[in-house]
Amino acid sequence: SQTIHQWPATLVQPVGSPLSLECTVEGTSNPNLYWYRQAAGRGLQLLFYSVGIGQISSEVPQNLSASRPQDRQFILSSKKLLLSDSGFYLCAWSLFMNIQYFGAGTRLSVL
Amino acid sequence: AQKITQTQPGMFVQEKEAVTLDCTYDTSDPSYGLFWYKQPSSGEMIFLIYQGSYDQQNATEGRYSLNFQKARKSANLVISASQLGDSAMYFCAKRGSQGNLIFGKGTKLSVKP
């Protein structure tokens, strides 16, 4: 069966520090991968999606970036965090345009 | 622009009763998919049920069913025999053009014993 792992679960970072969140999927090949952000009490906003290795599409201009170095690995990064980057980050996978399955999420607090 | 509207910020239901969570959507796509997810306090988004726009019957998954009214562009989630563990945020979503999900703002369901 397929599983998705996302870490860390919680992160507290100072403003201006770098960020790296990792997501890996097991049990499937060539998944579509997604990064979403959820502000407190709100729905999810798509940040990045990827349909293959090295293929990244960005939905929201910001100081975040994403990379897909391996088929089942998706990384969200920032060189310098802003206060506004605080939120709940969720990684998801799907096969083609089918149901998306989410990781457990990372709560990021930028102080 | 595609938009998902959930007009109920919060709902209360008595344990063992049924509850309906509302969802309406905007779209000009001839074919589309609609989803419901549950988000407990832990934060993980849990897939509940899917409805395709060309599906002839309303989707059902255990205690969850989807009341799909295409002409009215509504896709309400019905939870039968509510349980305490059903207390959570519920999000309606529609598949976007990139395969991503476009979410509503959610409904917080509280099940009372």
mmCIF file with all atom_site columns, C-alpha atoms in Angstrom:
data_model
loop_
_atom_site.group_PDB
_atom_site.id
_atom_site.type_symbol
_atom_site.label_atom_id
_atom_site.label_alt_id
_atom_site.label_comp_id
_atom_site.label_asym_id
_atom_site.label_entity_id
_atom_site.label_seq_id
_atom_site.pdbx_PDB_ins_code
_atom_site.Cartn_x
_atom_site.Cartn_y
_atom_site.Cartn_z
_atom_site.occupancy
_atom_site.B_iso_or_equiv
_atom_site.pdbx_formal_charge
_atom_site.auth_seq_id
_atom_site.auth_comp_id
_atom_site.auth_asym_id
_atom_site.auth_atom_id
_atom_site.pdbx_PDB_model_num
ATOM 1   C CA . SER A 1 1   ? 0.000   0.000  0.000   1.00 0.00 ? 1   SER A CA 1
ATOM 2   C CA . GLN A 1 2   ? 1.045   3.587  -0.529  1.00 0.00 ? 2   GLN A CA 1
ATOM 3   C CA . THR A 1 3   ? 2.213   5.828  2.270   1.00 0.00 ? 3   THR A CA 1
ATOM 4   C CA . ILE A 1 4   ? 3.369   9.413  2.457   1.00 0.00 ? 4   ILE A CA 1
ATOM 5   C CA . HIS A 1 5   ? 5.854   10.698 4.984   1.00 0.00 ? 5   HIS A CA 1
ATOM 6   C CA . GLN A 1 6   ? 6.354   14.326 5.852   1.00 0.00 ? 6   GLN A CA 1
ATOM 7   C CA . TRP A 1 7   ? 8.785   15.822 8.332   1.00 0.00 ? 7   TRP A CA 1
ATOM 8   C CA . PRO A 1 8   ? 9.388   17.511 10.617  1.00 0.00 ? 8   PRO A CA 1
ATOM 9   C CA . ALA A 1 9   ? 6.003   17.643 12.305  1.00 0.00 ? 9   ALA A CA 1
ATOM 10  C CA . THR A 1 10  ? 6.721   20.938 14.039  1.00 0.00 ? 10  THR A CA 1
ATOM 11  C CA . LEU A 1 11  ? 9.302   23.598 13.352  1.00 0.00 ? 11  LEU A CA 1
ATOM 12  C CA . VAL A 1 12  ? 10.111  26.922 14.985  1.00 0.00 ? 12  VAL A CA 1
ATOM 13  C CA . GLN A 1 13  ? 12.480  29.093 12.996  1.00 0.00 ? 13  GLN A CA 1
ATOM 14  C CA . PRO A 1 14  ? 13.736  32.677 13.321  1.00 0.00 ? 14  PRO A CA 1
ATOM 15  C CA . VAL A 1 15  ? 13.028  35.228 10.620  1.00 0.00 ? 15  VAL A CA 1
ATOM 16  C CA . GLY A 1 16  ? 15.719  35.153 7.970   1.00 0.00 ? 16  GLY A CA 1
ATOM 17  C CA . SER A 1 17  ? 16.703  31.529 8.551   1.00 0.00 ? 17  SER A CA 1
ATOM 18  C CA . PRO A 1 18  ? 16.555  28.860 5.824   1.00 0.00 ? 18  PRO A CA 1
ATOM 19  C CA . LEU A 1 19  ? 13.875  26.206 5.539   1.00 0.00 ? 19  LEU A CA 1
ATOM 20  C CA . SER A 1 20  ? 13.765  22.655 4.236   1.00 0.00 ? 20  SER A CA 1
ATOM 21  C CA . LEU A 1 21  ? 10.660  20.477 4.499   1.00 0.00 ? 21  LEU A CA 1
ATOM 22  C CA . GLU A 1 22  ? 10.749  17.004 3.044   1.00 0.00 ? 22  GLU A CA 1
ATOM 23  C CA . CYS A 1 23  ? 8.061   14.703 1.749   1.00 0.00 ? 23  CYS A CA 1
ATOM 24  C CA . THR A 1 24  ? 8.456   11.162 0.452   1.00 0.00 ? 24  THR A CA 1
ATOM 25  C CA . VAL A 1 25  ? 5.962   8.713  -0.986  1.00 0.00 ? 25  VAL A CA 1
ATOM 26  C CA . GLU A 1 26  ? 6.268   4.939  -0.847  1.00 0.00 ? 26  GLU A CA 1
ATOM 27  C CA . GLY A 1 27  ? 4.498   2.213  -2.736  1.00 0.00 ? 27  GLY A CA 1
ATOM 28  C CA . THR A 1 28  ? 3.855   3.984  -6.031  1.00 0.00 ? 28  THR A CA 1
ATOM 29  C CA . SER A 1 29  ? 5.722   5.338  -9.028  1.00 0.00 ? 29  SER A CA 1
ATOM 30  C CA . ASN A 1 30  ? 5.590   8.632  -10.881 1.00 0.00 ? 30  ASN A CA 1
ATOM 31  C CA . PRO A 1 31  ? 3.063   10.293 -8.598  1.00 0.00 ? 31  PRO A CA 1
ATOM 32  C CA . ASN A 1 32  ? 1.909   13.855 -8.947  1.00 0.00 ? 32  ASN A CA 1
ATOM 33  C CA . LEU A 1 33  ? 3.170   15.729 -5.890  1.00 0.00 ? 33  LEU A CA 1
ATOM 34  C CA . TYR A 1 34  ? 1.786   18.860 -4.284  1.00 0.00 ? 34  TYR A CA 1
ATOM 35  C CA . TRP A 1 35  ? 2.702   21.344 -1.560  1.00 0.00 ? 35  TRP A CA 1
ATOM 36  C CA . TYR A 1 36  ? -0.144  23.239 0.099   1.00 0.00 ? 36  TYR A CA 1
ATOM 37  C CA . ARG A 1 37  ? -0.196  25.822 2.874   1.00 0.00 ? 37  ARG A CA 1
ATOM 38  C CA . GLN A 1 38  ? -3.024  26.338 5.302   1.00 0.00 ? 38  GLN A CA 1
ATOM 39  C CA . ALA A 1 39  ? -3.368  29.558 7.266   1.00 0.00 ? 39  ALA A CA 1
ATOM 40  C CA . ALA A 1 40  ? -5.077  29.319 10.641  1.00 0.00 ? 40  ALA A CA 1
ATOM 41  C CA . GLY A 1 41  ? -8.784  28.522 10.259  1.00 0.00 ? 41  GLY A CA 1
ATOM 42  C CA . ARG A 1 42  ? -8.633  28.534 6.466   1.00 0.00 ? 42  ARG A CA 1
ATOM 43  C CA . GLY A 1 43  ? -8.673  26.114 3.565   1.00 0.00 ? 43  GLY A CA 1
ATOM 44  C CA . LEU A 1 44  ? -5.581  24.960 1.760   1.00 0.00 ? 44  LEU A CA 1
ATOM 45  C CA . GLN A 1 45  ? -3.732  27.022 -0.830  1.00 0.00 ? 45  GLN A CA 1
ATOM 46  C CA . LEU A 1 46  ? -1.673  25.299 -3.505  1.00 0.00 ? 46  LEU A CA 1
ATOM 47  C CA . LEU A 1 47  ? 1.976   26.382 -3.510  1.00 0.00 ? 47  LEU A CA 1
ATOM 48  C CA . PHE A 1 48  ? 3.730   23.983 -5.895  1.00 0.00 ? 48  PHE A CA 1
ATOM 49  C CA . TYR A 1 49  ? 2.984   20.880 -7.881  1.00 0.00 ? 49  TYR A CA 1
ATOM 50  C CA . SER A 1 50  ? 5.109   18.438 -9.801  1.00 0.00 ? 50  SER A CA 1
ATOM 51  C CA . VAL A 1 51  ? 4.272   15.837 -12.433 1.00 0.00 ? 51  VAL A CA 1
ATOM 52  C CA . GLY A 1 52  ? 7.790   14.395 -12.662 1.00 0.00 ? 52  GLY A CA 1
ATOM 53  C CA . ILE A 1 53  ? 11.412  14.631 -11.582 1.00 0.00 ? 53  ILE A CA 1
ATOM 54  C CA . GLY A 1 54  ? 12.705  18.157 -11.988 1.00 0.00 ? 54  GLY A CA 1
ATOM 55  C CA . GLN A 1 55  ? 9.301   19.452 -13.138 1.00 0.00 ? 55  GLN A CA 1
ATOM 56  C CA . ILE A 1 56  ? 7.977   22.073 -10.743 1.00 0.00 ? 56  ILE A CA 1
ATOM 57  C CA . SER A 1 57  ? 5.129   24.500 -11.253 1.00 0.00 ? 57  SER A CA 1
ATOM 58  C CA . SER A 1 58  ? 4.506   27.384 -8.909  1.00 0.00 ? 58  SER A CA 1
ATOM 59  C CA . GLU A 1 59  ? 1.092   28.785 -8.182  1.00 0.00 ? 59  GLU A CA 1
ATOM 60  C CA . VAL A 1 60  ? 1.917   31.594 -5.767  1.00 0.00 ? 60  VAL A CA 1
ATOM 61  C CA . PRO A 1 61  ? 4.882   33.998 -6.097  1.00 0.00 ? 61  PRO A CA 1
ATOM 62  C CA . GLN A 1 62  ? 6.789   34.028 -2.828  1.00 0.00 ? 62  GLN A CA 1
ATOM 63  C CA . ASN A 1 63  ? 10.150  33.375 -1.277  1.00 0.00 ? 63  ASN A CA 1
ATOM 64  C CA . LEU A 1 64  ? 9.549   29.640 -1.235  1.00 0.00 ? 64  LEU A CA 1
ATOM 65  C CA . SER A 1 65  ? 10.826  27.135 -3.764  1.00 0.00 ? 65  SER A CA 1
ATOM 66  C CA . ALA A 1 66  ? 10.318  23.437 -4.373  1.00 0.00 ? 66  ALA A CA 1
ATOM 67  C CA . SER A 1 67  ? 12.433  20.674 -5.834  1.00 0.00 ? 67  SER A CA 1
ATOM 68  C CA . ARG A 1 68  ? 11.892  17.070 -6.835  1.00 0.00 ? 68  ARG A CA 1
ATOM 69  C CA . PRO A 1 69  ? 15.295  15.386 -6.909  1.00 0.00 ? 69  PRO A CA 1
ATOM 70  C CA . GLN A 1 70  ? 13.848  11.875 -7.021  1.00 0.00 ? 70  GLN A CA 1
ATOM 71  C CA . ASP A 1 71  ? 10.608  10.399 -8.293  1.00 0.00 ? 71  ASP A CA 1
ATOM 72  C CA . ARG A 1 72  ? 9.020   10.105 -4.866  1.00 0.00 ? 72  ARG A CA 1
ATOM 73  C CA . GLN A 1 73  ? 10.709  12.959 -3.030  1.00 0.00 ? 73  GLN A CA 1
ATOM 74  C CA . PHE A 1 74  ? 9.431   16.521 -2.847  1.00 0.00 ? 74  PHE A CA 1
ATOM 75  C CA . ILE A 1 75  ? 11.217  19.283 -0.957  1.00 0.00 ? 75  ILE A CA 1
ATOM 76  C CA . LEU A 1 76  ? 9.992   22.725 0.035   1.00 0.00 ? 76  LEU A CA 1
ATOM 77  C CA . SER A 1 77  ? 12.694  25.294 0.723   1.00 0.00 ? 77  SER A CA 1
ATOM 78  C CA . SER A 1 78  ? 13.365  28.888 1.529   1.00 0.00 ? 78  SER A CA 1
ATOM 79  C CA . LYS A 1 79  ? 16.625  30.792 1.757   1.00 0.00 ? 79  LYS A CA 1
ATOM 80  C CA . LYS A 1 80  ? 15.238  33.377 4.193   1.00 0.00 ? 80  LYS A CA 1
ATOM 81  C CA . LEU A 1 81  ? 12.005  32.899 6.065   1.00 0.00 ? 81  LEU A CA 1
ATOM 82  C CA . LEU A 1 82  ? 9.503   35.707 6.586   1.00 0.00 ? 82  LEU A CA 1
ATOM 83  C CA . LEU A 1 83  ? 6.969   36.045 9.380   1.00 0.00 ? 83  LEU A CA 1
ATOM 84  C CA . SER A 1 84  ? 4.246   35.524 6.787   1.00 0.00 ? 84  SER A CA 1
ATOM 85  C CA . ASP A 1 85  ? 5.620   32.052 5.999   1.00 0.00 ? 85  ASP A CA 1
ATOM 86  C CA . SER A 1 86  ? 4.178   30.742 9.257   1.00 0.00 ? 86  SER A CA 1
ATOM 87  C CA . GLY A 1 87  ? 1.457   28.171 8.716   1.00 0.00 ? 87  GLY A CA 1
ATOM 88  C CA . PHE A 1 88  ? 0.616   24.532 8.282   1.00 0.00 ? 88  PHE A CA 1
ATOM 89  C CA . TYR A 1 89  ? 2.287   22.908 5.291   1.00 0.00 ? 89  TYR A CA 1
ATOM 90  C CA . LEU A 1 90  ? 0.871   19.789 3.739   1.00 0.00 ? 90  LEU A CA 1
ATOM 91  C CA . CYS A 1 91  ? 2.329   17.536 1.087   1.00 0.00 ? 91  CYS A CA 1
ATOM 92  C CA . ALA A 1 92  ? 0.046   15.393 -1.054  1.00 0.00 ? 92  ALA A CA 1
ATOM 93  C CA . TRP A 1 93  ? 0.332   12.821 -3.805  1.00 0.00 ? 93  TRP A CA 1
ATOM 94  C CA . SER A 1 94  ? -1.968  11.463 -6.468  1.00 0.00 ? 94  SER A CA 1
ATOM 95  C CA . LEU A 1 95  ? -1.786  9.291  -9.537  1.00 0.00 ? 95  LEU A CA 1
ATOM 96  C CA . PHE A 1 96  ? -2.558  11.467 -12.525 1.00 0.00 ? 96  PHE A CA 1
ATOM 97  C CA . MET A 1 97  ? -5.629  13.495 -11.475 1.00 0.00 ? 97  MET A CA 1
ATOM 98  C CA . ASN A 1 98  ? -7.132  11.058 -9.052  1.00 0.00 ? 98  ASN A CA 1
ATOM 99  C CA . ILE A 1 99  ? -7.701  11.315 -5.332  1.00 0.00 ? 99  ILE A CA 1
ATOM 100 C CA . GLN A 1 100 ? -5.028  13.210 -3.411  1.00 0.00 ? 100 GLN A CA 1
ATOM 101 C CA . TYR A 1 101 ? -3.632  11.719 -0.237  1.00 0.00 ? 101 TYR A CA 1
ATOM 102 C CA . PHE A 1 102 ? -2.008  13.962 2.296   1.00 0.00 ? 102 PHE A CA 1
ATOM 103 C CA . GLY A 1 103 ? 0.873   13.690 4.717   1.00 0.00 ? 103 GLY A CA 1
ATOM 104 C CA . ALA A 1 104 ? 0.537   14.564 8.377   1.00 0.00 ? 104 ALA A CA 1
ATOM 105 C CA . GLY A 1 105 ? 1.715   18.129 7.824   1.00 0.00 ? 105 GLY A CA 1
ATOM 106 C CA . THR A 1 106 ? 4.343   20.450 9.275   1.00 0.00 ? 106 THR A CA 1
ATOM 107 C CA . ARG A 1 107 ? 3.445   23.304 11.603  1.00 0.00 ? 107 ARG A CA 1
ATOM 108 C CA . LEU A 1 108 ? 5.909   26.098 10.923  1.00 0.00 ? 108 LEU A CA 1
ATOM 109 C CA . SER A 1 109 ? 6.224   29.065 13.246  1.00 0.00 ? 109 SER A CA 1
ATOM 110 C CA . VAL A 1 110 ? 8.493   31.876 12.142  1.00 0.00 ? 110 VAL A CA 1
ATOM 111 C CA . LEU A 1 111 ? 9.421   34.164 15.032  1.00 0.00 ? 111 LEU A CA 1
ATOM 112 C CA . ALA B 2 1   ? -12.478 31.836 -11.262 1.00 0.00 ? 1   ALA B CA 1
ATOM 113 C CA . GLN B 2 2   ? -13.359 28.534 -9.696  1.00 0.00 ? 2   GLN B CA 1
ATOM 114 C CA . LYS B 2 3   ? -14.666 28.879 -6.190  1.00 0.00 ? 3   LYS B CA 1
ATOM 115 C CA . ILE B 2 4   ? -15.893 26.537 -3.483  1.00 0.00 ? 4   ILE B CA 1
ATOM 116 C CA . THR B 2 5   ? -18.353 27.944 -0.952  1.00 0.00 ? 5   THR B CA 1
ATOM 117 C CA . GLN B 2 6   ? -19.079 26.409 2.410   1.00 0.00 ? 6   GLN B CA 1
ATOM 118 C CA . THR B 2 7   ? -21.573 28.679 4.146   1.00 0.00 ? 7   THR B CA 1
ATOM 119 C CA . GLN B 2 8   ? -21.583 26.958 7.545   1.00 0.00 ? 8   GLN B CA 1
ATOM 120 C CA . PRO B 2 9   ? -18.552 27.959 9.614   1.00 0.00 ? 9   PRO B CA 1
ATOM 121 C CA . GLY B 2 10  ? -19.700 25.678 12.427  1.00 0.00 ? 10  GLY B CA 1
ATOM 122 C CA . MET B 2 11  ? -22.291 22.973 12.962  1.00 0.00 ? 11  MET B CA 1
ATOM 123 C CA . PHE B 2 12  ? -23.481 21.019 15.982  1.00 0.00 ? 12  PHE B CA 1
ATOM 124 C CA . VAL B 2 13  ? -25.070 17.585 15.837  1.00 0.00 ? 13  VAL B CA 1
ATOM 125 C CA . GLN B 2 14  ? -26.234 15.184 18.483  1.00 0.00 ? 14  GLN B CA 1
ATOM 126 C CA . GLU B 2 15  ? -24.465 11.847 18.601  1.00 0.00 ? 15  GLU B CA 1
ATOM 127 C CA . LYS B 2 16  ? -26.213 9.194  16.462  1.00 0.00 ? 16  LYS B CA 1
ATOM 128 C CA . GLU B 2 17  ? -28.080 11.778 14.404  1.00 0.00 ? 17  GLU B CA 1
ATOM 129 C CA . ALA B 2 18  ? -27.452 12.657 10.765  1.00 0.00 ? 18  ALA B CA 1
ATOM 130 C CA . VAL B 2 19  ? -25.962 15.947 9.627   1.00 0.00 ? 19  VAL B CA 1
ATOM 131 C CA . THR B 2 20  ? -25.620 17.679 6.262   1.00 0.00 ? 20  THR B CA 1
ATOM 132 C CA . LEU B 2 21  ? -22.672 19.917 5.437   1.00 0.00 ? 21  LEU B CA 1
ATOM 133 C CA . ASP B 2 22  ? -23.267 22.284 2.548   1.00 0.00 ? 22  ASP B CA 1
ATOM 134 C CA . CYS B 2 23  ? -21.013 22.937 -0.420  1.00 0.00 ? 23  CYS B CA 1
ATOM 135 C CA . THR B 2 24  ? -21.608 24.891 -3.611  1.00 0.00 ? 24  THR B CA 1
ATOM 136 C CA . TYR B 2 25  ? -19.149 25.482 -6.411  1.00 0.00 ? 25  TYR B CA 1
ATOM 137 C CA . ASP B 2 26  ? -18.528 27.591 -9.473  1.00 0.00 ? 26  ASP B CA 1
ATOM 138 C CA . THR B 2 27  ? -17.289 25.994 -12.645 1.00 0.00 ? 27  THR B CA 1
ATOM 139 C CA . SER B 2 28  ? -17.568 26.165 -16.399 1.00 0.00 ? 28  SER B CA 1
ATOM 140 C CA . ASP B 2 29  ? -15.764 22.856 -16.878 1.00 0.00 ? 29  ASP B CA 1
ATOM 141 C CA . PRO B 2 30  ? -17.831 20.227 -18.680 1.00 0.00 ? 30  PRO B CA 1
ATOM 142 C CA . SER B 2 31  ? -16.282 17.497 -16.542 1.00 0.00 ? 31  SER B CA 1
ATOM 143 C CA . TYR B 2 32  ? -15.025 17.811 -12.995 1.00 0.00 ? 32  TYR B CA 1
ATOM 144 C CA . GLY B 2 33  ? -14.520 16.029 -9.714  1.00 0.00 ? 33  GLY B CA 1
ATOM 145 C CA . LEU B 2 34  ? -15.645 16.962 -6.239  1.00 0.00 ? 34  LEU B CA 1
ATOM 146 C CA . PHE B 2 35  ? -14.105 15.786 -2.976  1.00 0.00 ? 35  PHE B CA 1
ATOM 147 C CA . TRP B 2 36  ? -14.705 15.938 0.740   1.00 0.00 ? 36  TRP B CA 1
ATOM 148 C CA . TYR B 2 37  ? -11.911 15.770 3.277   1.00 0.00 ? 37  TYR B CA 1
ATOM 149 C CA . LYS B 2 38  ? -11.924 15.578 7.053   1.00 0.00 ? 38  LYS B CA 1
ATOM 150 C CA . GLN B 2 39  ? -9.312  17.393 9.101   1.00 0.00 ? 39  GLN B CA 1
ATOM 151 C CA . PRO B 2 40  ? -9.184  16.408 12.788  1.00 0.00 ? 40  PRO B CA 1
ATOM 152 C CA . SER B 2 41  ? -7.317  18.541 15.293  1.00 0.00 ? 41  SER B CA 1
ATOM 153 C CA . SER B 2 42  ? -4.116  16.661 14.474  1.00 0.00 ? 42  SER B CA 1
ATOM 154 C CA . GLY B 2 43  ? -4.128  18.418 11.111  1.00 0.00 ? 43  GLY B CA 1
ATOM 155 C CA . GLU B 2 44  ? -3.960  15.544 8.660   1.00 0.00 ? 44  GLU B CA 1
ATOM 156 C CA . MET B 2 45  ? -6.354  15.790 5.714   1.00 0.00 ? 45  MET B CA 1
ATOM 157 C CA . ILE B 2 46  ? -8.289  12.547 5.385   1.00 0.00 ? 46  ILE B CA 1
ATOM 158 C CA . PHE B 2 47  ? -10.076 11.729 2.135   1.00 0.00 ? 47  PHE B CA 1
ATOM 159 C CA . LEU B 2 48  ? -13.723 10.827 2.647   1.00 0.00 ? 48  LEU B CA 1
ATOM 160 C CA . ILE B 2 49  ? -15.609 10.688 -0.622  1.00 0.00 ? 49  ILE B CA 1
ATOM 161 C CA . TYR B 2 50  ? -15.434 11.566 -4.316  1.00 0.00 ? 50  TYR B CA 1
ATOM 162 C CA . GLN B 2 51  ? -18.106 12.479 -6.862  1.00 0.00 ? 51  GLN B CA 1
ATOM 163 C CA . GLY B 2 52  ? -17.510 12.747 -10.580 1.00 0.00 ? 52  GLY B CA 1
ATOM 164 C CA . SER B 2 53  ? -19.687 15.174 -12.470 1.00 0.00 ? 53  SER B CA 1
ATOM 165 C CA . TYR B 2 54  ? -20.833 12.471 -14.879 1.00 0.00 ? 54  TYR B CA 1
ATOM 166 C CA . ASP B 2 55  ? -21.498 9.846  -12.243 1.00 0.00 ? 55  ASP B CA 1
ATOM 167 C CA . GLN B 2 56  ? -25.117 8.752  -12.510 1.00 0.00 ? 56  GLN B CA 1
ATOM 168 C CA . GLN B 2 57  ? -25.495 7.997  -8.830  1.00 0.00 ? 57  GLN B CA 1
ATOM 169 C CA . ASN B 2 58  ? -24.593 9.894  -5.702  1.00 0.00 ? 58  ASN B CA 1
ATOM 170 C CA . ALA B 2 59  ? -21.409 8.617  -4.103  1.00 0.00 ? 59  ALA B CA 1
ATOM 171 C CA . THR B 2 60  ? -21.533 6.704  -0.826  1.00 0.00 ? 60  THR B CA 1
ATOM 172 C CA . GLU B 2 61  ? -18.753 5.481  1.466   1.00 0.00 ? 61  GLU B CA 1
ATOM 173 C CA . GLY B 2 62  ? -19.962 3.849  4.639   1.00 0.00 ? 62  GLY B CA 1
ATOM 174 C CA . ARG B 2 63  ? -21.651 6.513  6.761   1.00 0.00 ? 63  ARG B CA 1
ATOM 175 C CA . TYR B 2 64  ? -20.766 9.222  4.266   1.00 0.00 ? 64  TYR B CA 1
ATOM 176 C CA . SER B 2 65  ? -22.880 10.085 1.262   1.00 0.00 ? 65  SER B CA 1
ATOM 177 C CA . LEU B 2 66  ? -22.786 12.931 -1.153  1.00 0.00 ? 66  LEU B CA 1
ATOM 178 C CA . ASN B 2 67  ? -25.985 14.709 -2.182  1.00 0.00 ? 67  ASN B CA 1
ATOM 179 C CA . PHE B 2 68  ? -24.938 15.857 -5.641  1.00 0.00 ? 68  PHE B CA 1
ATOM 180 C CA . GLN B 2 69  ? -27.241 18.299 -7.449  1.00 0.00 ? 69  GLN B CA 1
ATOM 181 C CA . LYS B 2 70  ? -25.458 19.221 -10.648 1.00 0.00 ? 70  LYS B CA 1
ATOM 182 C CA . ALA B 2 71  ? -27.913 21.817 -11.881 1.00 0.00 ? 71  ALA B CA 1
ATOM 183 C CA . ARG B 2 72  ? -27.689 23.664 -8.584  1.00 0.00 ? 72  ARG B CA 1
ATOM 184 C CA . LYS B 2 73  ? -23.906 23.154 -8.425  1.00 0.00 ? 73  LYS B CA 1
ATOM 185 C CA . SER B 2 74  ? -24.092 21.741 -4.954  1.00 0.00 ? 74  SER B CA 1
ATOM 186 C CA . ALA B 2 75  ? -22.356 18.742 -3.412  1.00 0.00 ? 75  ALA B CA 1
ATOM 187 C CA . ASN B 2 76  ? -23.478 18.393 0.172   1.00 0.00 ? 76  ASN B CA 1
ATOM 188 C CA . LEU B 2 77  ? -21.930 15.818 2.495   1.00 0.00 ? 77  LEU B CA 1
ATOM 189 C CA . VAL B 2 78  ? -24.299 13.760 4.606   1.00 0.00 ? 78  VAL B CA 1
ATOM 190 C CA . ILE B 2 79  ? -22.927 11.970 7.645   1.00 0.00 ? 79  ILE B CA 1
ATOM 191 C CA . SER B 2 80  ? -25.313 9.420  9.099   1.00 0.00 ? 80  SER B CA 1
ATOM 192 C CA . ALA B 2 81  ? -25.292 8.190  12.696  1.00 0.00 ? 81  ALA B CA 1
ATOM 193 C CA . SER B 2 82  ? -22.776 10.774 13.896  1.00 0.00 ? 82  SER B CA 1
ATOM 194 C CA . GLN B 2 83  ? -20.055 9.633  16.255  1.00 0.00 ? 83  GLN B CA 1
ATOM 195 C CA . LEU B 2 84  ? -17.939 11.643 18.677  1.00 0.00 ? 84  LEU B CA 1
ATOM 196 C CA . GLY B 2 85  ? -14.931 10.940 16.477  1.00 0.00 ? 85  GLY B CA 1
ATOM 197 C CA . ASP B 2 86  ? -16.615 12.804 13.630  1.00 0.00 ? 86  ASP B CA 1
ATOM 198 C CA . SER B 2 87  ? -15.866 16.107 15.368  1.00 0.00 ? 87  SER B CA 1
ATOM 199 C CA . ALA B 2 88  ? -13.455 17.841 12.997  1.00 0.00 ? 88  ALA B CA 1
ATOM 200 C CA . MET B 2 89  ? -13.145 20.373 10.192  1.00 0.00 ? 89  MET B CA 1
ATOM 201 C CA . TYR B 2 90  ? -14.674 19.272 6.898   1.00 0.00 ? 90  TYR B CA 1
ATOM 202 C CA . PHE B 2 91  ? -13.522 20.651 3.587   1.00 0.00 ? 91  PHE B CA 1
ATOM 203 C CA . CYS B 2 92  ? -15.196 20.481 0.209   1.00 0.00 ? 92  CYS B CA 1
ATOM 204 C CA . ALA B 2 93  ? -12.849 20.626 -2.753  1.00 0.00 ? 93  ALA B CA 1
ATOM 205 C CA . LYS B 2 94  ? -12.919 20.613 -6.515  1.00 0.00 ? 94  LYS B CA 1
ATOM 206 C CA . ARG B 2 95  ? -10.197 19.411 -8.830  1.00 0.00 ? 95  ARG B CA 1
ATOM 207 C CA . GLY B 2 96  ? -8.411  22.284 -10.557 1.00 0.00 ? 96  GLY B CA 1
ATOM 208 C CA . SER B 2 97  ? -6.950  22.380 -14.033 1.00 0.00 ? 97  SER B CA 1
ATOM 209 C CA . GLN B 2 98  ? -3.511  21.263 -12.805 1.00 0.00 ? 98  GLN B CA 1
ATOM 210 C CA . GLY B 2 99  ? -4.874  18.341 -10.865 1.00 0.00 ? 99  GLY B CA 1
ATOM 211 C CA . ASN B 2 100 ? -4.637  20.345 -7.672  1.00 0.00 ? 100 ASN B CA 1
ATOM 212 C CA . LEU B 2 101 ? -7.534  20.736 -5.269  1.00 0.00 ? 101 LEU B CA 1
ATOM 213 C CA . ILE B 2 102 ? -9.389  24.005 -4.764  1.00 0.00 ? 102 ILE B CA 1
ATOM 214 C CA . PHE B 2 103 ? -10.745 24.058 -1.231  1.00 0.00 ? 103 PHE B CA 1
ATOM 215 C CA . GLY B 2 104 ? -13.577 25.807 0.520   1.00 0.00 ? 104 GLY B CA 1
ATOM 216 C CA . LYS B 2 105 ? -13.005 27.468 3.868   1.00 0.00 ? 105 LYS B CA 1
ATOM 217 C CA . GLY B 2 106 ? -14.386 24.491 5.748   1.00 0.00 ? 106 GLY B CA 1
ATOM 218 C CA . THR B 2 107 ? -17.076 23.682 8.296   1.00 0.00 ? 107 THR B CA 1
ATOM 219 C CA . LYS B 2 108 ? -16.269 22.818 11.881  1.00 0.00 ? 108 LYS B CA 1
ATOM 220 C CA . LEU B 2 109 ? -18.480 19.968 13.023  1.00 0.00 ? 109 LEU B CA 1
ATOM 221 C CA . SER B 2 110 ? -18.976 19.324 16.708  1.00 0.00 ? 110 SER B CA 1
ATOM 222 C CA . VAL B 2 111 ? -20.727 16.133 17.796  1.00 0.00 ? 111 VAL B CA 1
ATOM 223 C CA . LYS B 2 112 ? -22.425 16.367 21.183  1.00 0.00 ? 112 LYS B CA 1
ATOM 224 C CA . PRO B 2 113 ? -22.805 13.298 23.426  1.00 0.00 ? 113 PRO B CA 1
#
